[in-house]
PDB file of C-alpha atoms in Angstrom:
ATOM      1  CA  UNK A 186      23.375   4.206  -9.224  1.00  0.00           C
ATOM      2  CA  UNK A 187      22.977   0.482  -8.813  1.00  0.00           C
ATOM      3  CA  UNK A 188      24.023  -1.673 -11.729  1.00  0.00           C
ATOM      4  CA  UNK A 189      21.333  -3.552 -13.628  1.00  0.00           C
ATOM      5  CA  UNK A 190      21.394  -7.337 -13.488  1.00  0.00           C
ATOM      6  CA  UNK A 191      21.748  -9.379 -16.705  1.00  0.00           C
ATOM      7  CA  UNK A 192      18.061 -10.306 -16.390  1.00  0.00           C
ATOM      8  CA  UNK A 193      17.050  -6.659 -16.111  1.00  0.00           C
ATOM      9  CA  UNK A 194      19.177  -5.691 -19.097  1.00  0.00           C
ATOM     10  CA  UNK A 195      17.470  -8.359 -21.168  1.00  0.00           C
ATOM     11  CA  UNK A 196      13.974  -7.631 -19.838  1.00  0.00           C
ATOM     12  CA  UNK A 197      14.149  -3.881 -20.497  1.00  0.00           C
ATOM     13  CA  UNK A 198      16.327  -3.983 -23.618  1.00  0.00           C
ATOM     14  CA  UNK A 199      13.652  -2.684 -25.974  1.00  0.00           C
ATOM     15  CA  UNK A 200      12.828   0.415 -23.935  1.00  0.00           C
ATOM     16  CA  UNK A 201      16.505   1.138 -23.313  1.00  0.00           C
ATOM     17  CA  UNK A 202      16.834   1.411 -27.106  1.00  0.00           C
ATOM     18  CA  UNK A 203      14.728   4.596 -27.020  1.00  0.00           C
ATOM     19  CA  UNK A 204      16.614   7.878 -27.594  1.00  0.00           C
ATOM     20  CA  UNK A 205      17.445   9.677 -24.331  1.00  0.00           C
ATOM     21  CA  UNK A 206      16.355   6.652 -22.272  1.00  0.00           C
ATOM     22  CA  UNK A 207      19.081   4.032 -22.274  1.00  0.00           C
ATOM     23  CA  UNK A 208      20.556   2.354 -19.229  1.00  0.00           C
ATOM     24  CA  UNK A 209      20.619   5.640 -17.304  1.00  0.00           C
ATOM     25  CA  UNK A 210      16.850   5.954 -17.586  1.00  0.00           C
ATOM     26  CA  UNK A 211      16.366   2.346 -16.585  1.00  0.00           C
ATOM     27  CA  UNK A 212      18.484   2.792 -13.496  1.00  0.00           C
ATOM     28  CA  UNK A 213      16.404   5.825 -12.517  1.00  0.00           C
ATOM     29  CA  UNK A 214      13.271   3.711 -12.793  1.00  0.00           C
ATOM     30  CA  UNK A 215      14.825   0.982 -10.694  1.00  0.00           C
ATOM     31  CA  UNK A 216      15.667   3.430  -7.909  1.00  0.00           C
ATOM     32  CA  UNK A 217      12.222   5.080  -7.904  1.00  0.00           C
ATOM     33  CA  UNK A 218       9.290   4.575  -5.555  1.00  0.00           C
ATOM     34  CA  UNK A 219       5.863   5.334  -6.998  1.00  0.00           C
ATOM     35  CA  UNK A 220       2.745   5.727  -4.882  1.00  0.00           C
ATOM     36  CA  UNK A 221      -0.460   4.626  -6.627  1.00  0.00           C
ATOM     37  CA  UNK A 222      -3.756   5.548  -4.968  1.00  0.00           C
ATOM     38  CA  UNK A 223      -7.114   4.177  -6.024  1.00  0.00           C
ATOM     39  CA  UNK A 224      -5.890   0.844  -7.374  1.00  0.00           C
ATOM     40  CA  UNK A 225      -8.811  -0.014  -9.644  1.00  0.00           C
ATOM     41  CA  UNK A 226      -9.390   0.117 -13.367  1.00  0.00           C
ATOM     42  CA  UNK A 227      -7.240   3.234 -13.677  1.00  0.00           C
ATOM     43  CA  UNK A 228      -4.674   2.919 -10.890  1.00  0.00           C
ATOM     44  CA  UNK A 229      -4.270  -0.837 -11.210  1.00  0.00           C
ATOM     45  CA  UNK A 230      -3.623  -0.681 -14.937  1.00  0.00           C
ATOM     46  CA  UNK A 231      -1.176   2.205 -14.478  1.00  0.00           C
ATOM     47  CA  UNK A 232       0.615   0.137 -11.824  1.00  0.00           C
ATOM     48  CA  UNK A 233       0.847  -2.759 -14.282  1.00  0.00           C
ATOM     49  CA  UNK A 234       2.692  -0.663 -16.852  1.00  0.00           C
ATOM     50  CA  UNK A 235       4.989   0.772 -14.204  1.00  0.00           C
ATOM     51  CA  UNK A 236       5.795  -2.741 -13.023  1.00  0.00           C
ATOM     52  CA  UNK A 237       6.645  -4.035 -16.483  1.00  0.00           C
ATOM     53  CA  UNK A 238       8.718  -0.888 -17.099  1.00  0.00           C
ATOM     54  CA  UNK A 239      10.870  -1.740 -14.087  1.00  0.00           C
ATOM     55  CA  UNK A 240       9.949   0.813 -11.419  1.00  0.00           C
ATOM     56  CA  UNK A 241      11.836  -0.390  -8.356  1.00  0.00           C
ATOM     57  CA  UNK A 242       9.103  -0.020  -5.756  1.00  0.00           C
ATOM     58  CA  UNK A 243       5.337   0.409  -5.943  1.00  0.00           C
ATOM     59  CA  UNK A 244       3.156   1.414  -3.000  1.00  0.00           C
ATOM     60  CA  UNK A 245      -0.444   0.432  -3.764  1.00  0.00           C
ATOM     61  CA  UNK A 246      -3.194   2.084  -1.711  1.00  0.00           C
ATOM     62  CA  UNK A 247      -6.864   1.203  -1.949  1.00  0.00           C
ATOM     63  CA  UNK A 248      -9.480   0.305   0.628  1.00  0.00           C
ATOM     64  CA  UNK A 249     -12.481  -1.924   0.093  1.00  0.00           C
ATOM     65  CA  UNK A 250     -13.148  -5.329  -1.385  1.00  0.00           C
ATOM     66  CA  UNK A 251     -13.400  -6.361  -5.037  1.00  0.00           C
ATOM     67  CA  UNK A 252     -16.929  -6.313  -6.455  1.00  0.00           C
ATOM     68  CA  UNK A 253     -18.317  -8.240  -9.399  1.00  0.00           C
ATOM     69  CA  UNK A 254     -19.003  -5.011 -11.288  1.00  0.00           C
ATOM     70  CA  UNK A 255     -15.291  -4.124 -11.061  1.00  0.00           C
ATOM     71  CA  UNK A 256     -14.384  -7.018 -13.302  1.00  0.00           C
ATOM     72  CA  UNK A 257     -14.990  -5.281 -16.641  1.00  0.00           C
ATOM     73  CA  UNK A 258     -11.945  -3.063 -16.143  1.00  0.00           C
ATOM     74  CA  UNK A 259      -9.744  -4.109 -13.190  1.00  0.00           C
ATOM     75  CA  UNK A 260      -7.347  -6.283 -15.149  1.00  0.00           C
ATOM     76  CA  UNK A 261      -5.169  -7.284 -12.170  1.00  0.00           C
ATOM     77  CA  UNK A 262      -8.130  -9.115 -10.629  1.00  0.00           C
ATOM     78  CA  UNK A 263      -9.513 -12.632 -11.046  1.00  0.00           C
ATOM     79  CA  UNK A 264     -13.091 -13.785 -10.559  1.00  0.00           C
ATOM     80  CA  UNK A 265     -12.277 -15.909  -7.514  1.00  0.00           C
ATOM     81  CA  UNK A 266     -11.119 -12.766  -5.677  1.00  0.00           C
ATOM     82  CA  UNK A 267     -14.555 -11.069  -5.560  1.00  0.00           C
ATOM     83  CA  UNK A 268     -15.341 -10.090  -1.977  1.00  0.00           C
ATOM     84  CA  UNK A 269     -11.694  -9.854  -0.901  1.00  0.00           C
ATOM     85  CA  UNK A 270      -9.395  -6.797  -0.517  1.00  0.00           C
ATOM     86  CA  UNK A 271      -8.424  -5.982  -4.090  1.00  0.00           C
ATOM     87  CA  UNK A 272      -5.075  -4.403  -3.249  1.00  0.00           C
ATOM     88  CA  UNK A 273      -3.614  -7.753  -2.147  1.00  0.00           C
ATOM     89  CA  UNK A 274      -4.609  -9.383  -5.431  1.00  0.00           C
ATOM     90  CA  UNK A 275      -3.051  -6.458  -7.279  1.00  0.00           C
ATOM     91  CA  UNK A 276       0.231  -7.116  -5.501  1.00  0.00           C
ATOM     92  CA  UNK A 277       0.046 -10.845  -6.227  1.00  0.00           C
ATOM     93  CA  UNK A 278      -0.585 -10.307  -9.941  1.00  0.00           C
ATOM     94  CA  UNK A 279       2.134  -7.680 -10.368  1.00  0.00           C
ATOM     95  CA  UNK A 280       4.675  -9.783  -8.468  1.00  0.00           C
ATOM     96  CA  UNK A 281       3.967 -12.723 -10.753  1.00  0.00           C
ATOM     97  CA  UNK A 282       4.490 -10.534 -13.817  1.00  0.00           C
ATOM     98  CA  UNK A 283       7.700  -8.913 -12.562  1.00  0.00           C
ATOM     99  CA  UNK A 284       9.189 -10.433  -9.394  1.00  0.00           C
ATOM    100  CA  UNK A 285      12.005  -7.879  -9.386  1.00  0.00           C
ATOM    101  CA  UNK A 286       9.638  -5.057  -8.370  1.00  0.00           C
ATOM    102  CA  UNK A 287       9.161  -4.472  -4.647  1.00  0.00           C
ATOM    103  CA  UNK A 288       5.458  -3.983  -3.925  1.00  0.00           C
ATOM    104  CA  UNK A 289       3.731  -2.817  -0.760  1.00  0.00           C
ATOM    105  CA  UNK A 290      -0.044  -3.251  -0.586  1.00  0.00           C
ATOM    106  CA  UNK A 291      -1.958  -1.016   1.834  1.00  0.00           C
ATOM    107  CA  UNK A 292      -5.685  -1.846   2.163  1.00  0.00           C
ATOM    108  CA  UNK A 293      -6.721   1.685   3.129  1.00  0.00           C
ATOM    109  CA  UNK A 294      -8.195   4.777   1.554  1.00  0.00           C
ATOM    110  CA  UNK A 295      -6.211   8.036   1.587  1.00  0.00           C
ATOM    111  CA  UNK A 296      -7.015   9.859   4.839  1.00  0.00           C
ATOM    112  CA  UNK A 297      -5.682  12.869   6.750  1.00  0.00           C
ATOM    113  CA  UNK A 298      -3.919  10.479   9.126  1.00  0.00           C
ATOM    114  CA  UNK A 299      -2.005   8.446   6.521  1.00  0.00           C
ATOM    115  CA  UNK A 300      -1.471  10.789   3.584  1.00  0.00           C
ATOM    116  CA  UNK A 301       1.779  12.382   4.764  1.00  0.00           C
ATOM    117  CA  UNK A 302       3.481   9.073   5.490  1.00  0.00           C
ATOM    118  CA  UNK A 303       2.389   7.752   2.098  1.00  0.00           C
ATOM    119  CA  UNK A 304       3.677  10.758   0.174  1.00  0.00           C
ATOM    120  CA  UNK A 305       6.959  11.057   2.051  1.00  0.00           C
ATOM    121  CA  UNK A 306       8.151   7.633   0.907  1.00  0.00           C
ATOM    122  CA  UNK A 307       7.402   8.283  -2.777  1.00  0.00           C
ATOM    123  CA  UNK A 308       9.318   9.953  -5.591  1.00  0.00           C
ATOM    124  CA  UNK A 309       6.121  10.350  -7.619  1.00  0.00           C
ATOM    125  CA  UNK A 310       2.457   9.941  -6.685  1.00  0.00           C
ATOM    126  CA  UNK A 311      -0.297   8.776  -9.034  1.00  0.00           C
ATOM    127  CA  UNK A 312      -3.681  10.230  -8.142  1.00  0.00           C
ATOM    128  CA  UNK A 313      -6.232   7.682  -9.348  1.00  0.00           C
ATOM    129  CA  UNK A 314      -8.724   7.791  -6.477  1.00  0.00           C
ATOM    130  CA  UNK A 315     -12.449   7.569  -7.177  1.00  0.00           C
ATOM    131  CA  UNK A 316     -13.388  10.716  -5.214  1.00  0.00           C
ATOM    132  CA  UNK A 317     -12.139  14.259  -4.860  1.00  0.00           C
ATOM    133  CA  UNK A 318     -11.848  14.057  -1.087  1.00  0.00           C
ATOM    134  CA  UNK A 319      -8.904  11.679  -1.463  1.00  0.00           C
ATOM    135  CA  UNK A 320      -7.599  13.620  -4.451  1.00  0.00           C
ATOM    136  CA  UNK A 321      -7.538  16.890  -2.519  1.00  0.00           C
ATOM    137  CA  UNK A 322      -5.755  15.252   0.413  1.00  0.00           C
ATOM    138  CA  UNK A 323      -3.081  13.801  -1.867  1.00  0.00           C
ATOM    139  CA  UNK A 324      -2.678  17.070  -3.770  1.00  0.00           C
ATOM    140  CA  UNK A 325      -2.178  19.063  -0.564  1.00  0.00           C
ATOM    141  CA  UNK A 326       0.361  16.560   0.784  1.00  0.00           C
ATOM    142  CA  UNK A 327       2.310  16.528  -2.486  1.00  0.00           C
ATOM    143  CA  UNK A 328       2.438  20.325  -2.439  1.00  0.00           C
ATOM    144  CA  UNK A 329       3.443  20.284   1.224  1.00  0.00           C
ATOM    145  CA  UNK A 330       6.299  17.853   0.663  1.00  0.00           C
ATOM    146  CA  UNK A 331       7.242  19.013  -2.855  1.00  0.00           C
ATOM    147  CA  UNK A 332       6.484  15.694  -4.536  1.00  0.00           C
ATOM    148  CA  UNK A 333       5.429  15.397  -8.203  1.00  0.00           C
ATOM    149  CA  UNK A 334       1.904  14.107  -8.724  1.00  0.00           C
ATOM    150  CA  UNK A 335       0.338  12.696 -11.877  1.00  0.00           C
ATOM    151  CA  UNK A 336      -3.348  13.607 -11.787  1.00  0.00           C
ATOM    152  CA  UNK A 337      -5.712  11.398 -13.817  1.00  0.00           C
ATOM    153  CA  UNK A 338      -9.490  11.068 -13.672  1.00  0.00           C
ATOM    154  CA  UNK A 339     -12.329   9.855 -15.846  1.00  0.00           C
ATOM    155  CA  UNK A 340     -16.094   9.811 -16.000  1.00  0.00           C
ATOM    156  CA  UNK A 341     -17.925   7.788 -18.607  1.00  0.00           C
ATOM    157  CA  UNK A 342     -16.151   8.436 -21.903  1.00  0.00           C
ATOM    158  CA  UNK A 343     -14.420  11.598 -20.671  1.00  0.00           C
ATOM    159  CA  UNK A 344     -11.006  11.847 -19.048  1.00  0.00           C
ATOM    160  CA  UNK A 345      -8.303  14.321 -18.121  1.00  0.00           C
ATOM    161  CA  UNK A 346      -4.593  14.098 -17.311  1.00  0.00           C
ATOM    162  CA  UNK A 347      -1.873  16.415 -16.081  1.00  0.00           C
ATOM    163  CA  UNK A 348       1.370  16.352 -14.105  1.00  0.00           C
ATOM    164  CA  UNK A 349       1.730  18.629 -11.101  1.00  0.00           C
ATOM    165  CA  UNK A 350       5.157  19.792  -9.933  1.00  0.00           C
ATOM    166  CA  UNK A 351       4.797  21.826  -6.720  1.00  0.00           C
ATOM    167  CA  UNK A 352       6.255  25.295  -7.101  1.00  0.00           C
ATOM    168  CA  UNK A 353       6.269  25.042 -10.904  1.00  0.00           C
ATOM    169  CA  UNK A 354       2.779  24.161 -12.106  1.00  0.00           C
ATOM    170  CA  UNK A 355      -0.818  24.736 -11.048  1.00  0.00           C
ATOM    171  CA  UNK A 356      -1.956  22.263  -8.415  1.00  0.00           C
ATOM    172  CA  UNK A 357      -5.250  20.380  -8.438  1.00  0.00           C
ATOM    173  CA  UNK A 358      -6.911  23.117  -6.396  1.00  0.00           C
ATOM    174  CA  UNK A 359      -5.871  25.722  -9.009  1.00  0.00           C
ATOM    175  CA  UNK A 360      -7.183  23.572 -11.852  1.00  0.00           C
ATOM    176  CA  UNK A 361     -10.456  22.626 -10.181  1.00  0.00           C
ATOM    177  CA  UNK A 362     -11.404  25.175  -7.511  1.00  0.00           C
ATOM    178  CA  UNK A 363     -14.912  23.819  -8.083  1.00  0.00           C
ATOM    179  CA  UNK A 364     -14.823  20.069  -8.508  1.00  0.00           C
ATOM    180  CA  UNK A 365     -16.328  18.338 -11.552  1.00  0.00           C
ATOM    181  CA  UNK A 366     -19.504  16.382 -10.957  1.00  0.00           C
ATOM    182  CA  UNK A 367     -17.526  13.141 -11.040  1.00  0.00           C
ATOM    183  CA  UNK A 368     -17.304  12.567  -7.301  1.00  0.00           C
ATOM    184  CA  UNK A 369     -19.219   9.336  -7.001  1.00  0.00           C
ATOM    185  CA  UNK A 370     -18.421   5.648  -6.918  1.00  0.00           C
ATOM    186  CA  UNK A 371     -20.788   4.369  -9.618  1.00  0.00           C
ATOM    187  CA  UNK A 372     -20.700   5.588 -13.207  1.00  0.00           C
ATOM    188  CA  UNK A 373     -20.793   3.976 -16.611  1.00  0.00           C
ATOM    189  CA  UNK A 374     -17.348   2.922 -17.796  1.00  0.00           C
ATOM    190  CA  UNK A 375     -15.709   0.767 -20.429  1.00  0.00           C
ATOM    191  CA  UNK A 376     -12.526  -0.989 -19.406  1.00  0.00           C
ATOM    192  CA  UNK A 377     -10.791   0.196 -22.555  1.00  0.00           C
ATOM    193  CA  UNK A 378     -11.412   3.821 -21.530  1.00  0.00           C
ATOM    194  CA  UNK A 379      -9.859   3.469 -18.074  1.00  0.00           C
ATOM    195  CA  UNK A 380      -7.066   1.422 -19.669  1.00  0.00           C
ATOM    196  CA  UNK A 381      -6.319   4.130 -22.232  1.00  0.00           C
ATOM    197  CA  UNK A 382      -6.028   6.781 -19.540  1.00  0.00           C
ATOM    198  CA  UNK A 383      -3.999   4.421 -17.343  1.00  0.00           C
ATOM    199  CA  UNK A 384      -1.371   3.892 -20.037  1.00  0.00           C
ATOM    200  CA  UNK A 385      -0.960   7.645 -20.446  1.00  0.00           C
ATOM    201  CA  UNK A 386      -0.781   8.034 -16.667  1.00  0.00           C
ATOM    202  CA  UNK A 387       2.021   5.492 -16.398  1.00  0.00           C
ATOM    203  CA  UNK A 388       3.826   7.180 -19.269  1.00  0.00           C
ATOM    204  CA  UNK A 389       3.692  10.531 -17.466  1.00  0.00           C
ATOM    205  CA  UNK A 390       5.229   8.965 -14.357  1.00  0.00           C
ATOM    206  CA  UNK A 391       7.991   7.362 -16.419  1.00  0.00           C
ATOM    207  CA  UNK A 392       8.741  10.732 -18.038  1.00  0.00           C
ATOM    208  CA  UNK A 393       8.937  12.447 -14.641  1.00  0.00           C
ATOM    209  CA  UNK A 394      11.288   9.802 -13.250  1.00  0.00           C
ATOM    210  CA  UNK A 395      13.623   9.451 -16.217  1.00  0.00           C
ATOM    211  CA  UNK A 396      13.420  12.869 -17.904  1.00  0.00           C
ATOM    212  CA  UNK A 397      13.612  11.242 -21.328  1.00  0.00           C
ATOM    213  CA  UNK A 398      10.575  13.169 -22.625  1.00  0.00           C
ATOM    214  CA  UNK A 399       8.594  16.176 -21.405  1.00  0.00           C
ATOM    215  CA  UNK A 400       5.535  15.491 -19.225  1.00  0.00           C
ATOM    216  CA  UNK A 401       2.292  17.499 -19.260  1.00  0.00           C
ATOM    217  CA  UNK A 402       3.560  20.414 -17.178  1.00  0.00           C
ATOM    218  CA  UNK A 403       1.079  23.301 -16.839  1.00  0.00           C
ATOM    219  CA  UNK A 404      -1.037  21.556 -19.457  1.00  0.00           C
ATOM    220  CA  UNK A 405      -4.303  19.707 -18.923  1.00  0.00           C
ATOM    221  CA  UNK A 406      -4.989  17.015 -21.496  1.00  0.00           C
ATOM    222  CA  UNK A 407      -8.733  16.508 -21.909  1.00  0.00           C
ATOM    223  CA  UNK A 408     -10.092  13.506 -23.764  1.00  0.00           C
ATOM    224  CA  UNK A 409     -13.449  12.462 -25.139  1.00  0.00           C
ATOM    225  CA  UNK A 410     -12.889   8.804 -25.892  1.00  0.00           C
ATOM    226  CA  UNK A 411     -16.274   8.549 -27.563  1.00  0.00           C
ATOM    227  CA  UNK A 412     -15.343  10.950 -30.345  1.00  0.00           C
ATOM    228  CA  UNK A 413     -11.561  10.652 -29.889  1.00  0.00           C
ATOM    229  CA  UNK A 414     -11.272  14.391 -29.454  1.00  0.00           C
ATOM    230  CA  UNK A 415      -8.130  15.335 -27.508  1.00  0.00           C
ATOM    231  CA  UNK A 416      -7.209  18.878 -26.439  1.00  0.00           C
ATOM    232  CA  UNK A 417      -4.493  20.509 -24.356  1.00  0.00           C
ATOM    233  CA  UNK A 418      -5.514  23.400 -22.130  1.00  0.00           C
ATOM    234  CA  UNK A 419      -3.433  25.830 -20.070  1.00  0.00           C
ATOM    235  CA  UNK A 420      -4.855  25.877 -16.529  1.00  0.00           C
ATOM    236  CA  UNK A 421      -4.564  29.007 -14.427  1.00  0.00           C
ATOM    237  CA  UNK A 422      -1.863  28.989 -11.750  1.00  0.00           C
ATOM    238  CA  UNK A 423      -3.667  30.883  -9.012  1.00  0.00           C
ATOM    239  CA  UNK A 424      -1.243  32.952  -6.898  1.00  0.00           C
ATOM    240  CA  UNK A 425      -3.915  33.008  -4.184  1.00  0.00           C
ATOM    241  CA  UNK A 426      -4.599  29.271  -4.282  1.00  0.00           C
ATOM    242  CA  UNK A 427      -5.349  28.073  -0.719  1.00  0.00           C
ATOM    243  CA  UNK A 428      -3.118  25.020  -1.295  1.00  0.00           C
ATOM    244  CA  UNK A 429      -0.144  26.154  -3.385  1.00  0.00           C
ATOM    245  CA  UNK A 430      -0.475  29.945  -3.540  1.00  0.00           C
ATOM    246  CA  UNK A 431       1.708  32.550  -1.905  1.00  0.00           C
ATOM    247  CA  UNK A 432       0.939  32.550   1.780  1.00  0.00           C
ATOM    248  CA  UNK A 433       2.514  35.977   2.269  1.00  0.00           C
TER     249      UNK A 433
END
């Protein structure tokens, strides 16, 4: 592993004090590439916490321009950027916060033509897209290439989170053979709700990369942020799943 610089040792000192983390965990973060799809209120905030934690390389993927009604939750953005591709502003903000992180900004949505190349360069993928078409594409590619995927989604005050390890855990298709009625661009949302889920999403990725704590493997964390009711559920690992099941 590459040695940490004196600046990195000072910057990450407090997290390296954590049991089972230390300099070994920090070096693992530095060597990791994380793919973040759907860089908005959820994906952008998760990317922020990965950047300040010292992940070596972030690949940010999100098509479309910033809208005024994004501004209540997309904390990497500034008002003067409305109408411009948000992924470039995300890169600019993250680079200013931590210039040691390599960041690639891709102003595209996840599609059948780009998903394999995106997944192949990553050690972990964060699924934060706003629709299940992109989510299903990313899930299938992560299963195909045996890449861990942190799956996070929200609607209003509700949210869920899990970590998918191909060959070990249920995939997204197992968990949601019928998709929740969340597959739309516009829904009511508080920035603090997407931010809460984003922090947990980043934490899952850090756990996967470093191994210092156990991620949500074969467990689906469901959250009602209105009532603060949290529950862990055991999703069914379908042996006949069309994505990850036994193909015979």
